[in-house]
Amino acid sequence: MRRYRTIGLFIILAGAWGSAFMAIKAGLPYIPPVLFAALRYDIAGILMLGYALAQTDQPVPQTQSGWASVGAGAILIFAGYHALLFIGETDPAVTSAAAAVIVSLSPMLTTGFARVFLPTERLTLVGFFGVVLGLIGVIVLSSPDLQNIVAGGAVAKLLIFAAATAFALGSVLTRRLDANLPIETMEAWSMLGGAALMHGVSLLLGESFTAIEWTTEAILALAYLAVVASALGFLIYFRLLEQLGAIEINLVSYVAPIFAALAGWIFLSEIPTIATVIGFIIIFIGFTLLKRDAIRDELPQIRQALN
């Protein structure tokens, strides 16, 4: 039953983070980008701190390693990733497809960092081929214009690559530090720390609260990102990080575009293309290679249930 629960949580996380692209797109016309990300984690951090106070006996880190884990999450996973990503995506030369391809390098980067910091989580050759297939599937799914990926917006694309690098490194370091800190506590303080850092960056960039247009669309987008994609999403993420390890959980960046495409089809009437279907299939094959042992172990139980 635990395996099925893990699979279910992974799918929920992919759905929450995949559909978040729509909410970001909806809110950016009304809220400056880094300020938007900071406000998102102000709300999510306060919600998670309240949850930590109610559900844990350690709502505040008590050790140096605990605060080190919080610092890694705040600087790399929350502030570093989101500030760099949002700034990079403001460049008109960076299409959403190009950004998706760059961000999807995260599992590859995680694999590299894991070889240095988490030697027990190294992939086999077949597993690494599965990761590469997943990346190819995301590229096909996104149907990017190859000229747009290579040409134009070089600085912005480097910023997005740096964002993916920050997220990958943050995932590995929080796993390595293993501070024995309740997930709720680690998440709450990392979010609040990341939000504080992004408010500082926002001020340096000259962003202002007076520039915000509090439309219904902006409020709904902020609420969805703060509650569903952030508070709930990262609660699931850090829980799965403990169970699956840094490499496997970051494969969510391969599955999230599938939900982004489905959400666009349902809510924005964006009809999936042949490339979308082919991308789904390639990603599925990559996952099958990565989880081949678990699938092999599960097949006899499925056959028994059917008989």
Coordinates of C-alpha atoms in Angstrom, one line a residue:
M1 CA 0.0 0.0 0.0
R2 CA 2.9 2.4 0.7
R3 CA 4.1 2.0 -2.8
Y4 CA 0.7 3.0 -4.2
R5 CA 0.6 6.0 -1.8
T6 CA 4.0 7.2 -3.0
I7 CA 2.9 6.9 -6.6
G8 CA -0.3 8.8 -5.8
L9 CA 1.6 11.6 -4.1
F10 CA 4.1 11.8 -7.0
I11 CA 1.2 12.3 -9.4
I12 CA -0.5 14.9 -7.2
L13 CA 2.8 16.8 -7.0
A14 CA 3.3 16.7 -10.8
G15 CA -0.3 17.9 -11.2
A16 CA 0.1 20.8 -8.7
W17 CA 3.4 21.9 -10.2
G18 CA 2.4 21.4 -13.8
S19 CA -0.8 23.4 -13.5
A20 CA 1.1 26.1 -11.6
F21 CA 2.4 27.3 -15.0
M22 CA -1.1 28.5 -15.9
A23 CA -1.3 30.4 -12.6
I24 CA 2.0 32.1 -13.1
K25 CA 1.1 33.1 -16.6
A26 CA -2.2 34.5 -15.3
G27 CA -0.6 36.5 -12.5
L28 CA 2.5 38.0 -14.1
P29 CA 0.7 40.7 -16.0
Y30 CA -0.5 42.1 -12.7
I31 CA 2.4 41.5 -10.3
P32 CA 6.1 42.2 -10.8
P33 CA 7.9 38.8 -11.2
V34 CA 10.2 38.5 -8.1
L35 CA 7.7 40.3 -5.9
F36 CA 5.1 37.8 -7.1
A37 CA 7.3 34.9 -6.1
A38 CA 8.1 36.5 -2.7
L39 CA 4.4 37.1 -1.9
R40 CA 3.7 33.5 -2.9
Y41 CA 6.1 32.2 -0.3
D42 CA 5.1 34.8 2.3
I43 CA 1.7 33.2 2.3
A44 CA 2.8 29.6 1.9
G45 CA 5.5 30.0 4.7
I46 CA 3.0 31.4 7.2
L47 CA 0.5 28.6 6.4
M48 CA 3.2 26.0 6.9
L49 CA 4.5 27.5 10.1
G50 CA 1.0 27.4 11.5
Y51 CA 0.8 23.8 10.4
A52 CA 4.2 23.0 12.0
L53 CA 3.1 24.6 15.3
A54 CA -0.1 22.4 15.3
Q55 CA 1.4 19.1 14.1
T56 CA 5.0 18.9 15.4
D57 CA 6.8 19.1 18.7
Q58 CA 9.7 21.0 17.0
P59 CA 8.2 24.0 15.2
V60 CA 11.6 25.8 15.3
P61 CA 15.0 24.2 14.4
Q62 CA 17.0 23.5 17.5
T63 CA 20.4 22.5 16.0
Q64 CA 23.0 23.9 13.8
S65 CA 22.4 21.2 11.2
G66 CA 18.7 22.0 11.3
W67 CA 19.3 25.6 10.4
A68 CA 21.9 24.6 7.8
S69 CA 19.2 22.5 6.1
V70 CA 16.8 25.4 6.3
G71 CA 19.4 27.7 4.8
A72 CA 20.1 25.4 1.9
G73 CA 16.4 25.2 1.1
A74 CA 15.8 29.0 1.5
I75 CA 18.8 30.0 -0.6
L76 CA 18.8 27.4 -3.4
I77 CA 15.3 25.8 -3.7
F78 CA 13.1 28.8 -2.9
A79 CA 15.0 32.1 -3.4
G80 CA 17.6 31.0 -6.0
Y81 CA 15.4 28.9 -8.2
H82 CA 12.3 31.2 -8.3
A83 CA 14.1 34.5 -8.5
L84 CA 16.3 33.4 -11.3
L85 CA 13.5 31.6 -13.2
F86 CA 11.0 34.5 -12.9
I87 CA 13.7 37.1 -14.0
G88 CA 14.8 34.9 -16.9
E89 CA 11.2 34.4 -18.2
T90 CA 10.6 38.1 -18.4
D91 CA 12.9 38.2 -21.5
P92 CA 10.6 38.1 -24.6
A93 CA 13.3 36.0 -26.4
V94 CA 12.7 33.1 -24.0
T95 CA 9.6 31.1 -25.0
S96 CA 7.8 29.0 -22.4
A97 CA 8.9 25.9 -24.4
A98 CA 12.5 26.9 -24.3
A99 CA 12.3 27.6 -20.5
A100 CA 10.6 24.2 -20.0
V101 CA 13.5 22.4 -21.8
I102 CA 16.1 24.3 -19.8
V103 CA 14.4 23.6 -16.4
S104 CA 14.0 19.9 -17.4
L105 CA 17.8 19.6 -17.2
S106 CA 17.3 19.5 -13.4
P107 CA 17.2 15.7 -13.1
M108 CA 20.4 15.5 -15.1
L109 CA 22.0 18.1 -12.9
T110 CA 20.8 16.3 -9.8
T111 CA 22.4 13.1 -11.0
G112 CA 25.7 14.9 -11.3
F113 CA 25.5 16.5 -7.9
A114 CA 24.4 13.2 -6.3
R115 CA 27.6 11.5 -7.6
V116 CA 29.5 14.0 -5.5
F117 CA 27.4 14.4 -2.4
L118 CA 25.2 11.2 -2.4
P119 CA 27.2 8.3 -3.7
T120 CA 24.6 5.8 -2.5
E121 CA 22.0 7.3 -5.0
R122 CA 24.0 6.9 -8.1
L123 CA 22.2 5.6 -11.2
T124 CA 23.0 2.5 -13.2
L125 CA 23.7 2.9 -16.9
V126 CA 20.2 1.8 -17.8
G127 CA 18.8 4.2 -15.2
F128 CA 20.8 7.1 -16.6
F129 CA 19.5 6.2 -20.1
G130 CA 16.0 6.4 -18.7
V131 CA 16.8 9.9 -17.4
V132 CA 18.1 10.9 -20.8
L133 CA 14.9 9.5 -22.5
G134 CA 12.8 11.5 -20.1
L135 CA 14.6 14.7 -21.1
I136 CA 14.1 13.9 -24.8
G137 CA 10.4 13.3 -24.1
V138 CA 10.1 16.7 -22.5
I139 CA 11.8 18.3 -25.5
V140 CA 9.4 16.6 -27.9
L141 CA 6.4 17.4 -25.7
S142 CA 7.4 21.1 -25.6
S143 CA 7.9 21.3 -29.4
P144 CA 10.4 24.1 -29.0
D145 CA 11.7 26.1 -31.9
L146 CA 15.4 25.0 -31.9
Q147 CA 16.5 28.4 -33.3
N148 CA 14.8 30.2 -30.4
I149 CA 16.5 27.9 -27.9
V150 CA 20.0 28.6 -29.2
A151 CA 19.6 32.2 -30.5
G152 CA 18.6 35.3 -28.5
G153 CA 18.1 35.9 -24.8
A154 CA 21.4 34.3 -23.9
V155 CA 21.7 36.0 -20.5
A156 CA 18.1 35.1 -19.6
K157 CA 18.6 31.5 -20.6
L158 CA 21.7 31.3 -18.5
L159 CA 19.7 32.6 -15.6
I160 CA 17.1 29.9 -16.1
F161 CA 19.8 27.3 -16.3
A162 CA 21.2 28.7 -13.1
A163 CA 17.7 28.3 -11.6
A164 CA 17.6 24.6 -12.5
T165 CA 21.1 24.2 -11.1
A166 CA 20.1 25.9 -7.8
F167 CA 17.1 23.6 -7.4
A168 CA 19.1 20.4 -8.2
L169 CA 21.9 21.4 -5.8
G170 CA 19.4 22.4 -3.1
S171 CA 17.6 19.0 -3.3
V172 CA 20.9 17.1 -3.0
L173 CA 22.2 19.2 -0.1
T174 CA 19.0 19.1 2.0
R175 CA 19.1 15.3 1.5
R176 CA 22.7 15.1 2.5
L177 CA 22.4 17.3 5.6
D178 CA 19.6 15.0 6.9
A179 CA 19.0 17.3 9.9
N180 CA 16.4 15.0 11.5
L181 CA 14.0 18.0 11.3
P182 CA 10.3 17.7 10.9
I183 CA 9.4 18.2 7.2
E184 CA 6.8 20.9 8.1
T185 CA 9.3 22.9 10.1
M186 CA 12.0 22.7 7.5
E187 CA 9.6 23.7 4.8
A188 CA 8.0 26.6 6.7
W189 CA 11.3 28.3 7.7
S190 CA 12.9 27.6 4.2
M191 CA 9.9 29.3 2.6
L192 CA 10.0 32.3 4.9
G193 CA 13.8 32.7 4.5
G194 CA 13.5 32.3 0.7
A195 CA 10.6 34.9 0.7
A196 CA 12.7 37.4 2.7
L197 CA 15.7 37.0 0.3
M198 CA 13.4 37.5 -2.7
H199 CA 11.9 40.7 -1.2
G200 CA 15.5 42.0 -1.0
V201 CA 16.1 41.1 -4.6
S202 CA 12.8 42.7 -5.6
L203 CA 13.8 46.0 -3.9
L204 CA 17.2 45.9 -5.6
L205 CA 15.4 45.5 -9.0
G206 CA 13.1 48.5 -8.2
E207 CA 9.9 46.5 -8.0
S208 CA 7.1 48.1 -6.0
F209 CA 3.9 47.1 -4.3
T210 CA 2.2 50.1 -6.0
A211 CA 2.8 48.3 -9.3
I212 CA 0.5 45.5 -8.3
E213 CA -3.0 45.4 -9.9
W214 CA -5.2 43.5 -7.4
T215 CA -7.6 42.0 -10.0
T216 CA -9.6 38.8 -9.3
E217 CA -7.3 36.9 -11.7
A218 CA -4.2 38.1 -9.8
I219 CA -5.6 37.1 -6.4
L220 CA -6.8 33.7 -7.6
A221 CA -3.4 33.0 -9.2
L222 CA -1.5 34.1 -6.1
A223 CA -3.8 32.0 -3.8
Y224 CA -3.4 28.9 -6.0
L225 CA 0.3 29.2 -6.2
A226 CA 0.7 29.8 -2.4
V227 CA -1.7 27.1 -1.1
V228 CA -1.7 24.3 -3.7
A229 CA 1.6 24.6 -5.7
S230 CA 3.7 25.8 -2.7
A231 CA 2.4 24.8 0.7
L232 CA 0.9 21.5 -0.3
G233 CA 3.3 20.9 -3.2
F234 CA 6.5 21.3 -1.2
L235 CA 5.1 19.4 1.7
I236 CA 4.7 16.4 -0.7
Y237 CA 8.0 17.2 -2.3
F238 CA 10.1 17.0 0.9
R239 CA 8.2 14.0 2.1
L240 CA 9.0 12.1 -1.2
L241 CA 12.6 13.4 -1.1
E242 CA 13.1 11.4 2.1
Q243 CA 11.5 8.3 0.5
L244 CA 12.8 8.4 -3.1
G245 CA 16.0 10.3 -2.9
A246 CA 17.0 13.5 -4.8
I247 CA 17.4 11.9 -8.3
E248 CA 14.0 10.2 -8.5
I249 CA 11.9 13.0 -6.9
N250 CA 13.3 15.6 -9.3
L251 CA 12.0 13.5 -12.2
V252 CA 8.7 15.3 -11.4
S253 CA 10.0 18.0 -13.7
Y254 CA 9.5 15.5 -16.5
V255 CA 5.9 14.6 -15.5
A256 CA 4.8 18.2 -14.7
P257 CA 4.8 19.3 -18.4
I258 CA 2.3 16.5 -19.1
F259 CA -0.1 18.0 -16.6
A260 CA 0.6 21.5 -17.9
A261 CA -0.4 20.3 -21.4
L262 CA -3.5 18.6 -20.0
A263 CA -4.5 21.7 -18.0
G264 CA -4.0 23.9 -21.1
W265 CA -6.2 21.5 -23.0
I266 CA -9.0 21.5 -20.4
F267 CA -8.9 25.2 -19.3
L268 CA -7.4 27.0 -22.3
S269 CA -8.7 24.8 -25.2
E270 CA -5.1 24.1 -26.3
I271 CA -5.4 21.0 -28.4
P272 CA -2.6 18.4 -27.8
T273 CA -0.5 17.9 -30.9
I274 CA 1.1 14.7 -32.3
A275 CA 4.4 15.9 -30.7
T276 CA 2.6 16.0 -27.3
V277 CA 1.5 12.4 -27.6
I278 CA 4.9 11.2 -28.7
G279 CA 6.5 13.1 -25.8
F280 CA 4.2 11.4 -23.4
I281 CA 5.2 8.0 -24.8
I282 CA 8.9 8.7 -24.6
I283 CA 8.6 10.0 -21.0
F284 CA 6.7 6.8 -20.1
I285 CA 9.4 4.6 -21.6
G286 CA 12.1 6.5 -19.7
F287 CA 10.2 6.0 -16.4
T288 CA 9.8 2.4 -17.2
L289 CA 13.5 2.0 -17.5
L290 CA 14.2 3.8 -14.3
K291 CA 11.6 1.9 -12.3
R292 CA 12.0 -1.5 -14.0
D293 CA 12.9 -3.3 -10.8
A294 CA 9.9 -2.0 -8.9
I295 CA 7.6 -2.8 -11.9
R296 CA 9.1 -6.3 -12.1
D297 CA 8.4 -6.9 -8.4
E298 CA 4.8 -5.5 -8.7
L299 CA 3.7 -7.6 -11.8
P300 CA 3.1 -10.9 -9.9
Q301 CA 0.9 -9.1 -7.3
I302 CA -1.1 -7.4 -10.1
R303 CA -1.6 -10.8 -11.9
Q304 CA -2.7 -12.4 -8.6
A305 CA -5.2 -9.6 -8.0
L306 CA -6.7 -10.0 -11.5
N307 CA -7.0 -13.8 -11.1

